GROMACS .gro file of C-alpha atoms in nm:
model
  278
    1MET     CA    1   6.658  -3.442   0.280
    2ALA     CA    2   6.388  -3.675   0.464
    3THR     CA    3   6.039  -3.770   0.733
    4GLN     CA    4   6.193  -3.568   0.981
    5LEU     CA    5   5.915  -3.345   1.078
    6ALA     CA    6   5.755  -3.659   1.221
    7THR     CA    7   5.617  -3.580   1.562
    8ARG     CA    8   5.572  -3.210   1.491
    9GLY     CA    9   5.408  -3.267   1.159
   10LEU     CA   10   5.714  -3.200   0.954
   11PRO     CA   11   5.980  -3.415   0.776
   12LEU     CA   12   6.343  -3.406   0.593
   13THR     CA   13   6.671  -3.478   0.433
   14SER     CA   14   7.309  -3.232   0.359
   15GLY     CA   15   7.880  -3.071   0.311
   16GLY     CA   16   8.044  -3.123   0.013
   17PRO     CA   17   8.205  -3.424  -0.133
   18PRO     CA   18   8.419  -3.382  -0.438
   19SER     CA   19   8.250  -3.192  -0.716
   20CYS     CA   20   8.157  -3.350  -1.045
   21ALA     CA   21   8.412  -3.359  -1.318
   22VAL     CA   22   8.169  -3.191  -1.556
   23SER     CA   23   7.953  -2.912  -1.429
   24CYS     CA   24   7.582  -2.970  -1.465
   25SER     CA   25   7.253  -2.843  -1.335
   26SER     CA   26   7.169  -3.173  -1.166
   27CYS     CA   27   7.476  -3.188  -0.947
   28PRO     CA   28   7.591  -2.916  -0.706
   29PRO     CA   29   7.829  -2.659  -0.854
   30SER     CA   30   8.192  -2.695  -0.768
   31SER     CA   31   8.222  -2.347  -0.629
   32PRO     CA   32   8.100  -2.255  -0.282
   33GLN     CA   33   7.794  -2.290  -0.246
   34LEU     CA   34   6.481  -4.311   0.152
   35GLY     CA   35   5.715  -5.230   0.149
   36ARG     CA   36   5.548  -5.319  -0.103
   37ARG     CA   37   5.590  -5.259  -0.471
   38PRO     CA   38   5.954  -5.361  -0.450
   39SER     CA   39   6.177  -5.312  -0.747
   40ARG     CA   40   6.411  -5.569  -0.883
   41ARG     CA   41   6.696  -5.399  -0.697
   42PHE     CA   42   6.549  -5.309  -0.362
   43ARG     CA   43   6.304  -5.571  -0.240
   44CYS     CA   44   6.107  -5.506   0.074
   45SER     CA   45   6.064  -5.833   0.258
   46SER     CA   46   5.731  -5.732   0.402
   47PRO     CA   47   5.386  -5.710   0.247
   48GLN     CA   48   5.193  -5.388   0.230
   49VAL     CA   49   4.918  -5.345   0.483
   50ASP     CA   50   4.665  -5.084   0.578
   51ALA     CA   51   4.742  -4.728   0.483
   52ALA     CA   52   4.729  -4.520   0.795
   53ALA     CA   53   4.769  -4.205   0.599
   54ALA     CA   54   4.466  -4.073   0.422
   55ALA     CA   55   4.464  -4.113   0.048
   56PRO     CA   56   4.631  -3.812  -0.111
   57PRO     CA   57   4.392  -3.556  -0.254
   58GLY     CA   58   4.359  -3.505  -0.623
   59LYS     CA   59   4.287  -3.725  -0.919
   60GLY     CA   60   4.482  -4.030  -1.021
   61GLY     CA   61   4.687  -4.034  -0.700
   62LYS     CA   62   4.840  -3.697  -0.785
   63TYR     CA   63   4.925  -3.516  -0.464
   64ARG     CA   64   4.812  -3.158  -0.453
   65PRO     CA   65   4.985  -2.945  -0.188
   66SER     CA   66   4.754  -2.761   0.050
   67PHE     CA   67   4.805  -2.431   0.225
   68ALA     CA   68   4.938  -2.622   0.528
   69ASP     CA   69   5.186  -2.798   0.299
   70ASP     CA   70   5.312  -2.462   0.178
   71LEU     CA   71   5.367  -2.356   0.538
   72LEU     CA   72   5.560  -2.676   0.612
   73LEU     CA   73   5.777  -2.626   0.307
   74ALA     CA   74   5.851  -2.266   0.404
   75PHE     CA   75   5.938  -2.371   0.761
   76PHE     CA   76   6.166  -2.651   0.647
   77ARG     CA   77   6.333  -2.430   0.392
   78SER     CA   78   6.394  -2.156   0.650
   79LYS     CA   79   6.577  -2.403   0.873
   80MET     CA   80   6.789  -2.522   0.583
   81VAL     CA   81   6.868  -2.163   0.490
   82GLU     CA   82   6.981  -2.096   0.846
   83GLU     CA   83   7.225  -2.386   0.820
   84VAL     CA   84   7.353  -2.294   0.475
   85GLY     CA   85   7.364  -1.918   0.524
   86TRP     CA   86   7.219  -1.860   0.177
   87ASP     CA   87   6.879  -1.863   0.008
   88SER     CA   88   6.766  -1.901  -0.350
   89GLU     CA   89   6.569  -1.633  -0.531
   90LYS     CA   90   6.341  -1.903  -0.669
   91PRO     CA   91   6.011  -1.960  -0.485
   92GLY     CA   92   5.868  -2.288  -0.357
   93TYR     CA   93   6.013  -2.631  -0.421
   94ALA     CA   94   6.251  -2.514  -0.692
   95GLY     CA   95   6.416  -2.280  -0.446
   96LEU     CA   96   6.437  -2.556  -0.186
   97MET     CA   97   6.628  -2.770  -0.435
   98GLU     CA   98   6.880  -2.494  -0.494
   99VAL     CA   99   6.935  -2.459  -0.119
  100ALA     CA  100   6.984  -2.838  -0.096
  101ASN     CA  101   7.244  -2.814  -0.370
  102ARG     CA  102   7.425  -2.542  -0.180
  103LEU     CA  103   7.414  -2.756   0.136
  104MET     CA  104   7.591  -3.029  -0.059
  105VAL     CA  105   7.891  -2.812  -0.135
  106LYS     CA  106   7.914  -2.612   0.184
  107GLY     CA  107   8.125  -2.865   0.374
  108LYS     CA  108   8.448  -3.033   0.282
  109SER     CA  109   8.321  -3.392   0.286
  110ALA     CA  110   8.013  -3.609   0.262
  111LEU     CA  111   8.028  -3.653   0.640
  112GLU     CA  112   8.009  -3.277   0.693
  113THR     CA  113   7.706  -3.263   0.465
  114GLU     CA  114   7.537  -3.541   0.664
  115GLN     CA  115   7.610  -3.367   0.994
  116ALA     CA  116   7.472  -3.039   0.862
  117ALA     CA  117   7.151  -3.212   0.749
  118VAL     CA  118   7.114  -3.374   1.092
  119ARG     CA  119   7.135  -3.030   1.250
  120VAL     CA  120   6.858  -2.911   1.018
  121LEU     CA  121   6.639  -3.199   1.130
  122GLN     CA  122   6.711  -3.127   1.496
  123SER     CA  123   6.608  -2.765   1.451
  124LEU     CA  124   6.261  -2.874   1.337
  125PHE     CA  125   6.173  -3.009   1.682
  126PRO     CA  126   6.169  -2.863   2.034
  127PRO     CA  127   6.476  -3.010   2.209
  128LEU     CA  128   6.267  -3.133   2.505
  129LEU     CA  129   6.038  -3.326   2.270
  130LEU     CA  130   6.330  -3.522   2.128
  131VAL     CA  131   6.463  -3.598   2.476
  132LEU     CA  132   6.124  -3.719   2.602
  133TYR     CA  133   6.053  -3.926   2.291
  134LYS     CA  134   6.388  -4.103   2.310
  135GLY     CA  135   6.380  -4.150   2.687
  136LEU     CA  136   6.014  -4.239   2.744
  137LEU     CA  137   5.861  -4.375   2.423
  138SER     CA  138   6.143  -4.551   2.241
  139PRO     CA  139   6.203  -4.810   2.518
  140ILE     CA  140   5.836  -4.923   2.522
  141ALA     CA  141   5.780  -5.273   2.377
  142ASN     CA  142   6.135  -5.285   2.248
  143GLY     CA  143   6.077  -4.977   2.038
  144GLN     CA  144   5.768  -5.101   1.855
  145LEU     CA  145   5.537  -4.824   1.971
  146ALA     CA  146   5.783  -4.549   1.886
  147ALA     CA  147   5.854  -4.698   1.544
  148MET     CA  148   5.486  -4.734   1.454
  149MET     CA  149   5.411  -4.379   1.569
  150LEU     CA  150   5.690  -4.237   1.356
  151ALA     CA  151   5.574  -4.430   1.050
  152ARG     CA  152   5.225  -4.283   1.078
  153ALA     CA  153   5.348  -3.933   1.151
  154THR     CA  154   5.580  -3.950   0.850
  155ALA     CA  155   5.310  -4.074   0.612
  156LEU     CA  156   5.069  -3.807   0.730
  157SER     CA  157   5.300  -3.508   0.740
  158CYS     CA  158   5.571  -3.551   0.479
  159GLN     CA  159   5.382  -3.584   0.151
  160TRP     CA  160   5.456  -3.223   0.065
  161LEU     CA  161   5.824  -3.317   0.052
  162MET     CA  162   5.817  -3.671  -0.087
  163GLY     CA  163   5.481  -3.714  -0.259
  164PRO     CA  164   5.210  -3.980  -0.201
  165CYS     CA  165   5.306  -4.241   0.058
  166SER     CA  166   5.138  -4.498   0.284
  167VAL     CA  167   5.209  -4.710   0.591
  168ASN     CA  168   5.302  -5.074   0.537
  169SER     CA  169   5.461  -5.358   0.733
  170VAL     CA  170   5.830  -5.439   0.761
  171THR     CA  171   6.015  -5.749   0.873
  172LEU     CA  172   6.267  -5.709   1.153
  173PRO     CA  173   6.597  -5.900   1.170
  174ASP     CA  174   6.443  -6.138   1.426
  175GLY     CA  175   6.160  -6.226   1.186
  176LYS     CA  176   5.889  -6.024   1.359
  177SER     CA  177   5.661  -5.803   1.154
  178TRP     CA  178   5.573  -5.449   1.256
  179SER     CA  179   5.341  -5.203   1.089
  180SER     CA  180   5.619  -4.947   1.096
  181GLY     CA  181   5.709  -4.894   0.733
  182VAL     CA  182   5.635  -4.613   0.492
  183PHE     CA  183   5.629  -4.663   0.117
  184VAL     CA  184   5.689  -4.354  -0.094
  185GLU     CA  185   5.546  -4.409  -0.442
  186LYS     CA  186   5.774  -4.167  -0.621
  187CYS     CA  187   5.997  -3.944  -0.416
  188LYS     CA  188   5.967  -3.586  -0.531
  189TYR     CA  189   6.286  -3.486  -0.354
  190LEU     CA  190   6.489  -3.742  -0.547
  191GLU     CA  191   6.314  -3.673  -0.876
  192GLU     CA  192   6.356  -3.297  -0.853
  193SER     CA  193   6.718  -3.305  -0.732
  194LYS     CA  194   6.821  -3.538  -1.017
  195CYS     CA  195   7.121  -3.631  -0.804
  196LEU     CA  196   7.201  -3.953  -0.622
  197GLY     CA  197   7.446  -3.768  -0.400
  198ILE     CA  198   7.182  -3.525  -0.274
  199CYS     CA  199   6.952  -3.817  -0.194
  200ILE     CA  200   7.222  -4.004  -0.004
  201ASN     CA  201   7.394  -3.718   0.176
  202THR     CA  202   7.107  -3.479   0.253
  203CYS     CA  203   6.826  -3.731   0.305
  204LYS     CA  204   6.898  -4.103   0.351
  205LEU     CA  205   7.207  -4.101   0.573
  206PRO     CA  206   7.122  -3.797   0.790
  207THR     CA  207   6.762  -3.910   0.837
  208GLN     CA  208   6.875  -4.255   0.951
  209THR     CA  209   7.125  -4.094   1.188
  210PHE     CA  210   6.874  -3.841   1.324
  211PHE     CA  211   6.604  -4.093   1.416
  212LYS     CA  212   6.854  -4.328   1.579
  213ASP     CA  213   7.060  -4.074   1.771
  214HIS     CA  214   6.792  -3.820   1.865
  215MET     CA  215   6.467  -4.021   1.882
  216GLY     CA  216   6.602  -4.364   1.973
  217VAL     CA  217   6.449  -4.546   1.674
  218ASP     CA  218   6.640  -4.745   1.411
  219LEU     CA  219   6.561  -4.659   1.052
  220TYR     CA  220   6.671  -4.817   0.727
  221MET     CA  221   6.581  -4.629   0.410
  222GLU     CA  222   6.580  -4.809   0.075
  223PRO     CA  223   6.563  -4.568  -0.217
  224ASN     CA  224   6.496  -4.718  -0.559
  225PHE     CA  225   6.692  -4.524  -0.818
  226GLU     CA  226   6.504  -4.681  -1.109
  227ASP     CA  227   6.146  -4.577  -1.027
  228TYR     CA  228   6.229  -4.320  -0.752
  229SER     CA  229   6.021  -4.500  -0.490
  230CYS     CA  230   6.154  -4.534  -0.136
  231GLN     CA  231   6.088  -4.772   0.152
  232PHE     CA  232   6.124  -4.646   0.510
  233ASN     CA  233   6.180  -4.929   0.759
  234PHE     CA  234   6.136  -4.790   1.112
  235GLY     CA  235   6.266  -5.033   1.374
  236VAL     CA  236   6.512  -5.189   1.131
  237PRO     CA  237   6.881  -5.098   1.171
  238PRO     CA  238   7.059  -4.992   0.853
  239PRO     CA  239   7.334  -5.218   0.716
  240PRO     CA  240   7.700  -5.118   0.739
  241PRO     CA  241   7.798  -4.864   0.472
  242ASP     CA  242   8.012  -5.114   0.284
  243THR     CA  243   7.710  -5.343   0.233
  244ASP     CA  244   7.443  -5.078   0.172
  245LYS     CA  245   7.343  -5.114  -0.194
  246ALA     CA  246   7.227  -4.754  -0.220
  247LEU     CA  247   7.581  -4.633  -0.158
  248LYS     CA  248   7.714  -4.834  -0.451
  249GLU     CA  249   7.473  -4.711  -0.718
  250PRO     CA  250   7.592  -4.523  -1.027
  251CYS     CA  251   7.475  -4.176  -1.118
  252LEU     CA  252   7.108  -4.141  -1.207
  253ASP     CA  253   7.016  -4.165  -1.575
  254ILE     CA  254   6.863  -3.817  -1.549
  255CYS     CA  255   7.192  -3.672  -1.425
  256THR     CA  256   7.328  -3.445  -1.697
  257ASN     CA  257   7.683  -3.506  -1.584
  258ALA     CA  258   7.643  -3.884  -1.614
  259ARG     CA  259   7.503  -3.850  -1.967
  260ARG     CA  260   7.793  -3.634  -2.074
  261ARG     CA  261   8.046  -3.882  -1.942
  262ARG     CA  262   7.873  -4.161  -2.134
  263GLU     CA  263   7.878  -3.953  -2.449
  264LEU     CA  264   8.250  -3.897  -2.405
  265GLY     CA  265   8.299  -4.273  -2.392
  266ARG     CA  266   8.441  -4.270  -2.047
  267ASN     CA  267   8.222  -4.554  -1.919
  268SER     CA  268   8.473  -4.833  -1.958
  269SER     CA  269   8.523  -4.847  -1.581
  270PRO     CA  270   8.235  -4.877  -1.329
  271ASP     CA  271   8.405  -4.613  -1.116
  272VAL     CA  272   8.364  -4.356  -1.391
  273LEU     CA  273   7.985  -4.368  -1.367
  274SER     CA  274   7.971  -4.372  -0.987
  275CYS     CA  275   7.834  -4.055  -0.836
  276PRO     CA  276   8.124  -3.827  -0.737
  277GLN     CA  277   7.905  -3.680  -0.461
  278VAL     CA  278   7.882  -4.007  -0.262
   0.00000   0.00000   0.00000
């Protein structure tokens, strides 16, 4: 549900595809309610370069949220609550995850979830700012300036949502290299949600759509569902849905529902283990 609070110093990452066959805490309930260090599945074609974002505070690379981070989380959560029409009683990040789960099941399809998440992202920015950015900045140098600015803003302002991240370079379809990527070491949003569907429908797809449609910048997000890292490629258009590997991944190993289905011996078909939320 994210990188969305870019220019304003804030990020993101929601609808309701079919509910899981077995109810679990990691997937939304059935009742109302995205460089370097590539993995073997998602390889970033570009080498890592200078980190524009300051090294995260804390020891051993552990990101420690500041008071400003708490304010950003509260602001982002309030916008999501406005869209969902419901709030969790839990404080902080745990409550945010429950609201994200509710966002997943509010609509009648994955597309409705994506559209709702895009509206949340739009609400984080003054409308005039989005219009000016898309109309004045995105056309400069074929979009290079706008893409590089968004990468730096994302790395600097979205660690409260995703965890430690840094700017790196990406390779465009024409072979050029821009310093417009962001590598997320281990996405907190994905790790805490424990659901591939929440990652895809409330973060990856709506974030790609938001930056393209409302800020005029292509974005391709490559989440790694093995180590929970994620590569943001600003200036790179995403592939068609039928060729996007992230949309063909099975449920996460940490998904309780997926474990139960394996235990029941229902894994003879690849479709059985695919996430029912995607």
